[in-house]
Amino acid sequence: MAHNKKFNTRLGVIAATVGSAVGLGNIWRFPYECGQHGGGAFLLAYIVFAVAIGIPVICAEFVIGRSTGKNVAGAFKALRAAPLWRSVGWLGIFTSFLIMGFYSVVAGWCMDYIWQSLTGFGGVATEAAFHERFDEFSSDVWRPLGWTALFLVANFWVISRGVQKGIERISSVLMPLLFIILAVFCVYALTLPAAAEGLEFLLKPDFSQLTPDVLLSALGQAFFSLSVGMGVLITYASYFNRQTPLVRTATVTTALDTLVAVMAGVIIFPACFSFGEAPAAGPRLVFEVLPTVFMSMPLGRLWGALFFILLFVASLTSTLSLTEVTVAYFEGEHKMGRGKATAIDASGVGVMAALSSLSFGPLAGMTVCGLTFFNLLDFVSSNILMPLGGMLLAVYAGWVLDRSIIRHQLTPEGVRRVPAYVPLVVFSLKYLAPVAILAIFVTGLL
Ligand code: TRP
């Protein structure tokens, strides 16, 4: 069993880490957040946060994970960290439940849309008709619930098979394929009539749009999309070996993740403007815009189905990482078998997911601060809990953790002198990340 607790190859490490990062966050959440929060200004803020805060906090998680070889809670215990820091572990496990609660619902929608693409969406073609179809589907009780349940079964089945066999194998094959098909769609989207308008919306920042609300959303999106701030990467790094270069892995992951999000934007916004959808449509955006794109392409049914299949797999590699945090915790700290750990996690997640699926239909009226259960899970986990976890991780790694551990872990195997980027990472962890996150919280939440 022990050998199944490490990633096997270099490619496997990158594929699994990128697989965790790339998912619905890039293709579903990024376009809708960007569309609601000012387009280019949002993208700019997102990139700045990903580089200046995301990469350093990823490094912090990697250092904590690889140096201890433990799950989120076990790692802080092994480092003899005070209770405040250990709470990062708890926070991570709690957050993973919340994220799974809405994420698996959207993954379920993707599965339904595989089928809908194949059957040509019942022959409808206009934007309004896709809007109506989405409404009808998402407010139904059983159909979305069924798909969500099926998605969760797939997720927990892979998880129960263990780390290397399950996660690594799936990620290494299908992630490159997703990338290629996105590139094809990008080229196609650029031929649409309103391509220029769409690109301008995505790429040209209007600085007057940089409000506290937009900054908070961009920060939340950076944490969500990079899977950082809640210990998923601590868990993954505990499966890295000493040869894995941490800073490079963090940088490559961030670059690829951002590239995929930008590609999604390059597809969605030209299509939005060409087919008359508002960029600010919210979580339903890609489910209304993409079908219009597919149905306007030759062989569109097949393209559409292929796309939603790959998106389903991308979601799966992300939810595997989210589930792995909790399962590794139960295994490591409560000496549970993997099967039992999986079953406990699955039951909790199942309840959350059912409630958030129903919040599009029968429970739509149940709101907290104007947010439905689904929107609440999304907002609280990404915009509050993950940045909070990231802030605690940064302060811990920058101020408390023995500096020699950081230097040693961030210096690649065989290199004698500490590379120049290490002090930059430490600077961000000590000052930049905590201060920026705090400032954005204070202005964005008040
Ligand atoms: N980053 C993933 C995405 O963009 C979602 C995700 C996977 C995640 N694992 C995570 C988010 C851990 C937060 C924490 O789709």
XYZ file of N, CA and C in Angstrom, residues 95-331:
711
model
N -14.084 23.453 4.542
C -14.267 24.119 3.255
C -14.455 23.108 2.131
N -13.732 21.991 2.219
C -13.859 21.010 1.137
C -15.285 20.443 1.070
N -15.940 20.315 2.225
C -17.351 19.890 2.221
C -18.225 20.914 1.501
N -17.990 22.185 1.836
C -18.824 23.232 1.230
C -18.621 23.273 -0.282
N -17.356 23.201 -0.708
C -17.095 23.285 -2.147
C -17.711 22.093 -2.860
N -17.507 20.915 -2.295
C -18.085 19.723 -2.919
C -19.599 19.875 -3.056
N -20.203 20.557 -2.100
C -21.651 20.728 -2.099
C -22.175 21.439 -3.342
N -21.478 22.442 -3.849
C -22.013 23.079 -5.067
C -21.302 22.591 -6.316
N -20.037 22.209 -6.174
C -19.240 21.796 -7.331
C -19.831 20.540 -7.985
N -20.237 19.595 -7.147
C -20.721 18.342 -7.734
C -22.062 18.552 -8.445
N -22.785 19.587 -8.049
C -24.037 19.885 -8.761
C -23.726 20.359 -10.185
N -22.752 21.268 -10.297
C -22.403 21.780 -11.627
C -21.800 20.652 -12.474
N -21.003 19.791 -11.837
C -20.453 18.652 -12.573
C -21.585 17.762 -13.088
N -22.635 17.632 -12.283
C -23.798 16.863 -12.704
C -24.467 17.508 -13.925
N -24.565 18.828 -13.911
C -25.125 19.526 -15.088
C -24.322 19.193 -16.333
N -22.995 19.177 -16.187
C -22.139 18.859 -17.346
C -22.499 17.497 -17.907
N -22.766 16.550 -17.005
C -23.073 15.202 -17.479
C -24.382 15.215 -18.276
N -25.363 15.959 -17.771
C -26.625 16.061 -18.505
C -26.388 16.698 -19.874
N -25.497 17.680 -19.904
C -25.250 18.393 -21.160
C -24.475 17.550 -22.177
N -23.812 16.490 -21.729
C -23.197 15.560 -22.689
C -24.316 14.961 -23.531
N -25.310 14.503 -22.817
C -26.440 13.860 -23.458
C -27.226 14.850 -24.322
N -27.470 16.020 -23.753
C -28.213 17.045 -24.507
C -27.498 17.440 -25.795
N -26.156 17.514 -25.744
C -25.420 17.865 -26.961
C -25.627 16.797 -28.017
N -25.482 15.549 -27.593
C -25.610 14.453 -28.554
C -26.958 14.474 -29.251
N -27.992 14.856 -28.504
C -29.321 14.854 -29.093
C -29.656 16.211 -29.696
N -28.671 17.095 -29.805
C -28.887 18.377 -30.475
C -29.774 19.350 -29.717
N -29.823 19.243 -28.394
C -30.611 20.162 -27.560
C -32.051 20.296 -28.065
N -32.600 19.173 -28.445
C -33.992 19.198 -28.886
C -34.230 20.103 -30.078
N -33.161 20.389 -30.829
C -33.327 21.169 -32.057
C -33.432 22.671 -31.852
N -33.311 23.164 -30.602
C -33.431 24.614 -30.428
C -32.140 25.294 -30.874
N -32.225 26.566 -31.195
C -31.042 27.235 -31.722
C -30.811 28.622 -31.131
N -31.883 29.267 -30.681
C -31.667 30.649 -30.234
C -31.214 30.690 -28.778
N -30.605 31.813 -28.430
C -30.121 31.998 -27.079
C -31.278 31.872 -26.091
N -32.403 32.485 -26.433
C -33.551 32.460 -25.522
C -34.010 31.028 -25.258
N -33.941 30.202 -26.300
C -34.396 28.820 -26.139
C -33.443 28.045 -25.224
N -32.130 28.325 -25.335
C -31.182 27.650 -24.447
C -31.386 28.100 -23.007
N -31.751 29.368 -22.864
C -32.031 29.914 -21.536
C -33.194 29.148 -20.899
N -34.225 28.997 -21.683
C -35.411 28.320 -21.188
C -35.113 26.855 -20.842
N -34.317 26.213 -21.718
C -33.956 24.809 -21.460
C -33.188 24.669 -20.167
N -32.284 25.620 -19.937
C -31.488 25.517 -18.709
C -32.382 25.684 -17.484
N -33.300 26.667 -17.558
C -34.241 26.897 -16.467
C -35.035 25.658 -16.145
N -35.568 25.088 -17.202
C -36.419 23.931 -17.043
C -35.657 22.784 -16.392
N -34.427 22.587 -16.880
C -33.614 21.485 -16.380
C -33.191 21.713 -14.936
N -32.630 22.914 -14.661
C -32.037 23.103 -13.337
C -33.088 23.208 -12.244
N -34.314 23.599 -12.610
C -35.323 23.704 -11.558
C -36.086 22.391 -11.369
N -35.794 21.415 -12.196
C -36.384 20.092 -12.031
C -35.842 19.466 -10.742
N -36.631 18.574 -10.123
C -36.140 17.968 -8.884
C -35.187 16.809 -9.164
N -35.657 15.836 -9.931
C -34.911 14.575 -9.996
C -33.779 14.535 -10.990
N -33.943 15.206 -12.135
C -32.916 15.040 -13.168
C -31.549 15.557 -12.692
N -31.442 16.802 -12.217
C -30.131 17.236 -11.739
C -29.649 16.427 -10.533
N -30.581 16.059 -9.653
C -30.181 15.267 -8.479
C -29.560 13.948 -8.910
N -30.165 13.325 -9.909
C -29.678 12.030 -10.384
C -28.263 12.142 -10.920
N -28.022 13.168 -11.736
C -26.689 13.333 -12.307
C -25.653 13.643 -11.226
N -26.062 14.487 -10.268
C -25.135 14.820 -9.188
C -24.768 13.554 -8.418
N -25.775 12.727 -8.161
C -25.513 11.484 -7.437
C -24.550 10.606 -8.234
N -24.790 10.528 -9.541
C -23.924 9.695 -10.376
C -22.489 10.227 -10.367
N -22.363 11.544 -10.412
C -21.032 12.145 -10.365
C -20.340 11.782 -9.057
N -21.072 11.884 -7.954
C -20.464 11.577 -6.661
C -20.060 10.114 -6.578
N -20.862 9.238 -7.161
C -20.500 7.817 -7.154
C -19.173 7.629 -7.894
N -19.044 8.270 -9.069
C -17.795 8.153 -9.835
C -16.617 8.671 -9.014
N -16.821 9.834 -8.402
C -15.759 10.439 -7.598
C -15.307 9.510 -6.471
N -16.273 9.008 -5.717
C -15.891 8.203 -4.559
C -15.383 6.826 -4.970
N -15.783 6.385 -6.127
C -15.248 5.111 -6.616
C -13.746 5.257 -6.916
N -13.373 6.318 -7.630
C -11.950 6.523 -7.938
C -11.156 6.714 -6.652
N -11.705 7.533 -5.740
C -11.002 7.792 -4.483
C -10.744 6.499 -3.715
N -11.730 5.617 -3.702
C -11.556 4.403 -2.914
C -10.473 3.506 -3.514
N -10.100 3.755 -4.787
C -9.044 2.934 -5.381
C -7.644 3.422 -5.034
N -7.521 4.559 -4.395
C -6.208 4.987 -3.935
C -5.560 6.023 -4.816
N -4.498 6.624 -4.294
C -3.934 7.806 -4.904
C -3.343 7.598 -6.281
N -2.342 6.738 -6.354
C -1.596 6.705 -7.595
C -2.402 6.092 -8.724
N -3.049 4.976 -8.416
C -3.783 4.289 -9.481
C -4.934 5.146 -9.972
N -5.687 5.704 -9.012
C -6.873 6.442 -9.419
C -6.542 7.800 -10.001
N -6.018 8.667 -9.138
C -5.887 10.067 -9.519
C -4.872 10.269 -10.634
N -3.708 9.656 -10.463
C -2.630 9.929 -11.400
C -2.955 9.441 -12.800
N -3.518 8.257 -12.874
C -3.751 7.686 -14.196
C -4.749 8.513 -14.996
N -5.857 8.854 -14.349
C -6.885 9.632 -15.042
C -6.351 10.983 -15.492
N -5.639 11.668 -14.588
C -5.192 13.029 -14.915
C -4.212 13.040 -16.070
N -3.284 12.075 -16.076
C -2.209 12.144 -17.066
C -2.723 12.028 -18.496
N -3.830 11.344 -18.690
C -4.307 11.126 -20.048
C -5.233 12.245 -20.513
N -6.185 12.599 -19.645
C -7.267 13.426 -20.156
C -7.038 14.920 -20.079
N -6.145 15.361 -19.194
C -5.931 16.803 -19.113
C -5.354 17.373 -20.412
N -4.354 16.708 -21.010
C -3.846 17.250 -22.281
C -4.918 17.311 -23.368
N -5.810 16.344 -23.346
C -6.872 16.317 -24.349
C -7.807 17.528 -24.200
N -8.117 17.872 -22.975
C -8.986 19.017 -22.714
C -8.364 20.288 -23.281
N -7.077 20.379 -23.062
C -6.331 21.532 -23.531
C -6.448 21.686 -25.052
N -6.280 20.589 -25.750
C -6.318 20.625 -27.213
C -7.701 21.040 -27.715
N -8.716 20.466 -27.124
C -10.050 20.780 -27.627
C -10.410 22.239 -27.334
N -9.924 22.760 -26.202
C -10.164 24.177 -25.917
C -9.510 25.047 -26.980
N -8.314 24.653 -27.400
C -7.605 25.433 -28.423
C -8.417 25.463 -29.719
N -9.007 24.332 -30.069
C -9.832 24.282 -31.284
C -11.006 25.254 -31.170
N -11.679 25.240 -30.025
C -12.819 26.138 -29.841
C -12.399 27.602 -29.865
N -11.210 27.885 -29.315
C -10.726 29.275 -29.321
C -10.618 29.774 -30.753
N -10.010 28.956 -31.603
C -9.842 29.358 -32.993
C -11.202 29.606 -33.619
N -12.141 28.705 -33.343
C -13.474 28.870 -33.908
C -14.134 30.147 -33.381
N -14.013 30.386 -32.067
C -14.686 31.553 -31.465
C -14.185 32.851 -32.092
N -12.910 32.844 -32.503
C -12.348 34.069 -33.079
C -12.916 34.374 -34.470
N -13.614 33.407 -35.047
C -14.227 33.674 -36.352
C -15.671 34.165 -36.203
N -16.174 34.214 -34.970
C -17.570 34.640 -34.777
C -17.707 36.141 -35.051
N -18.918 36.592 -35.423
C -19.078 38.000 -35.824
C -18.641 39.014 -34.767
N -18.935 38.748 -33.476
C -18.594 39.762 -32.471
C -17.311 39.402 -31.717
N -16.394 38.706 -32.398
C -15.168 38.270 -31.716
C -14.411 39.454 -31.123
N -14.296 40.533 -31.885
C -13.492 41.672 -31.416
C -14.093 42.270 -30.147
N -15.407 42.393 -30.158
C -16.095 42.954 -28.995
C -15.871 42.082 -27.750
N -15.961 40.758 -27.959
C -15.761 39.818 -26.862
C -14.355 39.905 -26.303
N -13.392 39.943 -27.208
C -11.996 40.006 -26.754
C -11.729 41.302 -26.011
N -12.329 42.376 -26.499
C -12.114 43.650 -25.841
C -12.671 43.606 -24.415
N -13.831 42.993 -24.264
C -14.430 42.872 -22.923
C -13.498 42.118 -21.981
N -12.900 41.038 -22.496
C -12.052 40.186 -21.658
C -10.687 40.813 -21.381
N -10.118 41.451 -22.412
C -8.700 41.807 -22.309
C -8.435 43.273 -21.997
N -9.422 44.147 -22.246
C -9.130 45.563 -22.043
C -9.637 46.017 -20.686
N -8.720 46.251 -19.726
C -9.198 46.616 -18.390
C -9.741 48.035 -18.351
N -10.897 48.173 -17.736
C -11.456 49.490 -17.486
C -11.196 49.745 -15.999
N -10.207 50.612 -15.714
C -9.738 50.713 -14.334
C -10.792 51.247 -13.379
N -11.788 51.939 -13.932
C -12.832 52.450 -13.045
C -13.658 51.295 -12.460
N -13.480 50.105 -13.035
C -14.240 48.941 -12.549
C -13.599 48.283 -11.327
N -12.380 48.717 -10.982
C -11.674 48.025 -9.896
C -12.222 48.429 -8.522
N -13.432 48.021 -8.232
C -14.057 48.335 -6.946
C -13.673 47.265 -5.917
N -13.899 47.529 -4.627
C -13.588 46.526 -3.599
C -14.290 45.198 -3.877
N -15.499 45.265 -4.374
C -16.260 44.057 -4.662
C -15.578 43.224 -5.749
N -15.091 43.901 -6.783
C -14.399 43.210 -7.876
C -13.085 42.610 -7.367
N -12.376 43.368 -6.536
C -11.111 42.837 -6.008
C -11.353 41.602 -5.148
N -12.384 41.647 -4.312
C -12.673 40.485 -3.462
C -13.016 39.272 -4.326
N -13.802 39.489 -5.367
C -14.176 38.370 -6.228
C -12.970 37.815 -6.978
N -12.083 38.719 -7.423
C -10.900 38.255 -8.145
C -9.982 37.469 -7.213
N -9.876 37.929 -5.972
C -9.052 37.215 -5.004
C -9.635 35.827 -4.739
N -10.948 35.788 -4.521
C -11.611 34.508 -4.278
C -11.426 33.574 -5.464
N -11.562 34.117 -6.666
C -11.404 33.301 -7.864
C -9.974 32.753 -7.950
N -8.976 33.575 -7.605
C -7.590 33.101 -7.669
C -7.399 31.921 -6.719
N -7.893 32.037 -5.491
C -7.746 30.929 -4.541
C -8.500 29.703 -5.025
N -9.728 29.923 -5.473
C -10.548 28.789 -5.898
C -9.901 28.077 -7.072
N -9.498 28.853 -8.065
C -9.014 28.246 -9.286
C -7.689 27.519 -9.078
N -6.859 28.050 -8.175
C -5.565 27.401 -7.946
C -5.657 26.298 -6.886
N -6.826 26.033 -6.368
C -7.021 25.032 -5.297
C -6.171 25.340 -4.080
N -5.948 26.622 -3.785
C -5.018 26.936 -2.711
C -5.741 27.578 -1.532
N -5.202 27.387 -0.337
C -5.759 28.046 0.836
C -6.505 27.120 1.772
N -6.542 25.844 1.448
C -7.263 24.952 2.354
C -6.617 23.592 2.519
N -5.347 23.486 2.153
C -4.636 22.273 2.511
C -4.703 21.131 1.512
N -5.440 21.318 0.419
C -5.432 20.286 -0.625
C -3.993 20.081 -1.105
N -3.275 21.171 -1.252
C -1.919 21.063 -1.779
C -0.938 20.565 -0.725
N -1.291 20.731 0.554
C -0.472 20.110 1.611
C -0.573 18.599 1.434
N -1.809 18.153 1.265
C -2.028 16.710 1.107
C -1.301 16.191 -0.134
N -1.442 16.885 -1.268
C -0.783 16.417 -2.485
C 0.739 16.434 -2.324
N 1.270 17.502 -1.711
C 2.726 17.595 -1.584
C 3.272 16.501 -0.676
N 2.418 15.956 0.186
C 2.905 14.858 1.021
C 3.137 13.607 0.167
N 2.615 13.613 -1.056
C 2.869 12.491 -1.978
C 3.993 12.806 -2.972
N 4.586 14.008 -2.869
C 5.719 14.337 -3.741
C 6.975 13.668 -3.182
N 7.973 13.463 -4.043
C 9.245 13.021 -3.478
C 10.243 14.175 -3.474
N 11.431 13.915 -2.979
C 12.389 14.989 -2.756
C 12.822 15.664 -4.060
N 12.685 14.961 -5.191
C 13.144 15.551 -6.451
C 12.154 16.568 -7.044
N 10.924 16.538 -6.599
C 9.951 17.458 -7.197
C 10.360 18.912 -6.910
N 10.578 19.744 -7.953
C 10.939 21.137 -7.698
C 9.696 21.944 -7.341
N 9.626 22.442 -6.113
C 8.360 23.009 -5.632
C 7.989 24.330 -6.310
N 8.964 25.254 -6.393
C 8.619 26.564 -6.955
C 8.230 26.400 -8.419
N 8.979 25.550 -9.117
C 8.651 25.358 -10.526
C 7.266 24.722 -10.684
N 6.969 23.731 -9.851
C 5.652 23.100 -9.936
C 4.546 24.134 -9.660
N 4.775 25.004 -8.673
C 3.776 26.032 -8.348
C 3.593 26.997 -9.526
N 4.706 27.368 -10.148
C 4.633 28.338 -11.241
C 3.973 27.736 -12.476
N 4.371 26.513 -12.807
C 3.785 25.864 -13.984
C 2.282 25.663 -13.774
N 1.908 25.237 -12.579
C 0.488 25.024 -12.297
C -0.291 26.325 -12.472
N 0.248 27.413 -11.911
C -0.441 28.705 -11.999
C -0.549 29.161 -13.455
N 0.547 28.991 -14.204
C 0.535 29.436 -15.599
C -0.489 28.652 -16.412
N -0.470 27.330 -16.279
C -1.407 26.519 -17.068
C -2.849 26.790 -16.659
N -3.045 26.941 -15.356
C -4.401 27.175 -14.856
C -4.953 28.493 -15.396
N -4.090 29.521 -15.382
C -4.524 30.826 -15.873
C -4.779 30.773 -17.375
N -3.902 30.049 -18.077
C -4.071 29.911 -19.520
C -5.432 29.287 -19.850
N -5.795 28.250 -19.118
C -7.078 27.589 -19.396
C -8.242 28.549 -19.129
N -8.131 29.338 -18.047
C -9.204 30.294 -17.750
C -9.310 31.338 -18.864
N -8.170 31.838 -19.322
C -8.198 32.842 -20.379
C -8.777 32.233 -21.659
N -8.396 30.983 -21.947
C -8.951 30.320 -23.133
C -10.466 30.208 -23.015
N -10.939 29.876 -21.827
C -12.391 29.789 -21.648
C -13.024 31.144 -21.936
N -12.370 32.218 -21.478
C -12.884 33.563 -21.739
C -12.875 33.894 -23.224
N -11.821 33.452 -23.898
C -11.704 33.728 -25.334
C -12.819 33.004 -26.108
N -13.296 31.914 -25.553
C -14.420 31.225 -26.210
C -15.752 31.875 -25.841
N -15.924 32.097 -24.529
C -17.252 32.517 -24.048
C -17.626 33.935 -24.488
N -16.712 34.907 -24.322
C -17.152 36.283 -24.538
C -17.444 36.612 -25.997
N -16.601 36.186 -26.949
C -17.007 36.395 -28.341
C -18.370 35.761 -28.624
N -18.589 34.573 -28.052
C -19.864 33.902 -28.296
C -21.008 34.669 -27.652
N -20.773 35.138 -26.428
C -21.763 35.932 -25.716
C -22.263 37.091 -26.566
N -21.314 37.884 -27.056
C -21.703 39.069 -27.814
C -22.274 38.695 -29.176
N -21.803 37.596 -29.747
C -22.312 37.216 -31.059
C -23.734 36.673 -30.990
N -24.046 35.970 -29.883
C -25.368 35.334 -29.821
C -26.332 36.058 -28.889
N -25.905 37.236 -28.408
C -26.836 38.055 -27.638
C -27.115 37.599 -26.227
N -26.104 37.062 -25.543
C -26.275 36.726 -24.119
C -25.569 37.805 -23.306
N -26.105 38.120 -22.097
C -25.429 39.107 -21.251
C -24.254 38.429 -20.546
N -23.064 39.055 -20.554
C -21.925 38.427 -19.876
C -22.177 38.250 -18.382
N -23.098 39.012 -17.822
C -23.325 38.942 -16.378
C -24.409 37.943 -15.985
N -24.650 36.935 -16.813
C -25.755 36.010 -16.540
C -25.568 35.145 -15.290
N -24.332 35.067 -14.750
C -24.128 34.292 -13.528
C -23.810 32.832 -13.799
N -24.029 31.967 -12.769
C -23.615 30.568 -12.876
C -24.154 29.831 -14.104
N -25.218 30.346 -14.699
C -25.801 29.647 -15.843
C -25.099 29.996 -17.150
N -24.182 30.986 -17.094
C -23.603 31.550 -18.317
C -23.105 30.500 -19.315
N -22.161 29.646 -18.912
C -21.587 28.744 -19.915
C -22.599 27.709 -20.410
N -23.598 27.416 -19.568
C -24.570 26.414 -20.002
C -25.546 26.975 -21.036
N -25.547 28.293 -21.171
C -26.389 28.875 -22.211
C -25.589 29.303 -23.424
N -24.356 29.755 -23.172
C -23.569 30.279 -24.282
C -22.913 29.166 -25.094
N -22.315 28.189 -24.395
C -21.589 27.159 -25.146
C -22.474 26.369 -26.105
N -23.682 25.983 -25.681
C -24.527 25.265 -26.649
C -24.786 26.076 -27.919
N -24.928 27.407 -27.784
C -25.145 28.193 -29.009
C -23.924 28.077 -29.919
N -22.733 28.032 -29.300
C -21.513 27.890 -30.104
C -21.490 26.536 -30.804
N -21.720 25.484 -30.013
C -21.637 24.141 -30.603
C -22.640 23.969 -31.733
N -23.859 24.463 -31.483
C -24.902 24.237 -32.472
C -24.673 25.046 -33.747
N -23.756 26.032 -33.679
C -23.471 26.784 -34.905
C -22.279 26.197 -35.652
N -21.649 25.152 -35.075
C -20.472 24.558 -35.722
C -20.875 23.335 -36.528
N -20.102 23.034 -37.580
C -20.322 21.753 -38.260
C -20.013 20.609 -37.281
N -20.769 19.557 -37.301
C -20.611 18.434 -36.365
C -20.722 18.878 -34.912
N -21.524 19.921 -34.687
C -21.617 20.531 -33.363
C -22.027 19.580 -32.255
N -22.891 18.622 -32.570
C -23.324 17.705 -31.497
C -22.144 16.940 -30.922
N -21.270 16.498 -31.835
C -20.124 15.715 -31.363
C -19.133 16.600 -30.621
N -18.872 17.791 -31.164
C -17.974 18.718 -30.459
C -18.503 19.007 -29.063
N -19.784 19.275 -29.005
C -20.395 19.604 -27.719
C -20.262 18.458 -26.737
N -20.576 17.256 -27.209
C -20.514 16.102 -26.310
C -19.076 15.888 -25.833
N -18.136 15.987 -26.770
C -16.734 15.792 -26.405
C -16.312 16.822 -25.366
N -16.736 18.070 -25.598
C -16.378 19.119 -24.650
C -16.922 18.819 -23.256
N -18.196 18.472 -23.165
C -18.766 18.242 -21.834
C -18.194 16.979 -21.190
N -17.783 16.000 -22.009
C -17.126 14.823 -21.432
C -15.806 15.249 -20.783
N -15.046 16.065 -21.518
C -13.759 16.489 -20.969
C -13.937 17.389 -19.747
N -14.966 18.230 -19.790
C -15.217 19.092 -18.630
C -15.605 18.239 -17.424
N -16.353 17.203 -17.687
C -16.711 16.269 -16.618
C -15.446 15.658 -16.002
N -14.511 15.253 -16.856
C -13.276 14.655 -16.333
C -12.438 15.689 -15.582
N -12.396 16.916 -16.129
C -11.646 17.972 -15.435
C -12.254 18.231 -14.054
N -13.581 18.168 -13.973
C -14.217 18.354 -12.664
C -13.850 17.217 -11.741
N -13.804 16.030 -12.316
C -13.514 14.865 -11.489
C -12.104 14.951 -10.903
N -11.129 15.355 -11.713
C -9.771 15.436 -11.143
C -9.718 16.510 -10.055
N -10.600 17.514 -10.139
C -10.630 18.520 -9.074
C -11.329 17.999 -7.832
N -12.454 17.336 -8.007
C -13.162 16.855 -6.812
C -12.386 15.726 -6.140
N -11.590 14.997 -6.925
C -10.759 13.971 -6.297
C -9.827 14.622 -5.284
N -9.248 15.778 -5.667
C -8.328 16.426 -4.738
C -9.075 16.959 -3.521
N -10.287 17.450 -3.756
C -11.071 17.965 -2.631
C -11.461 16.848 -1.669
N -11.754 15.680 -2.232
C -12.140 14.558 -1.387
C -10.925 13.984 -0.676
N -9.805 14.002 -1.399
C -8.590 13.408 -0.841
C -8.165 14.089 0.465
N -8.367 15.422 0.582
C -8.023 16.099 1.843
C -8.698 15.425 3.014
N -10.010 15.233 2.879
C -10.780 14.716 4.000
C -10.479 13.242 4.242
N -10.402 12.488 3.153
C -10.165 11.056 3.312
C -8.776 10.808 3.920
N -7.781 11.547 3.443
C -6.427 11.373 3.996
C -6.418 11.741 5.471
N -7.235 12.730 5.834
C -7.307 13.127 7.235
C -7.897 12.004 8.098
N -9.021 11.444 7.671
C -9.627 10.358 8.441
C -8.681 9.163 8.537
N -8.031 8.866 7.404
C -7.098 7.731 7.406
C -5.939 7.970 8.357
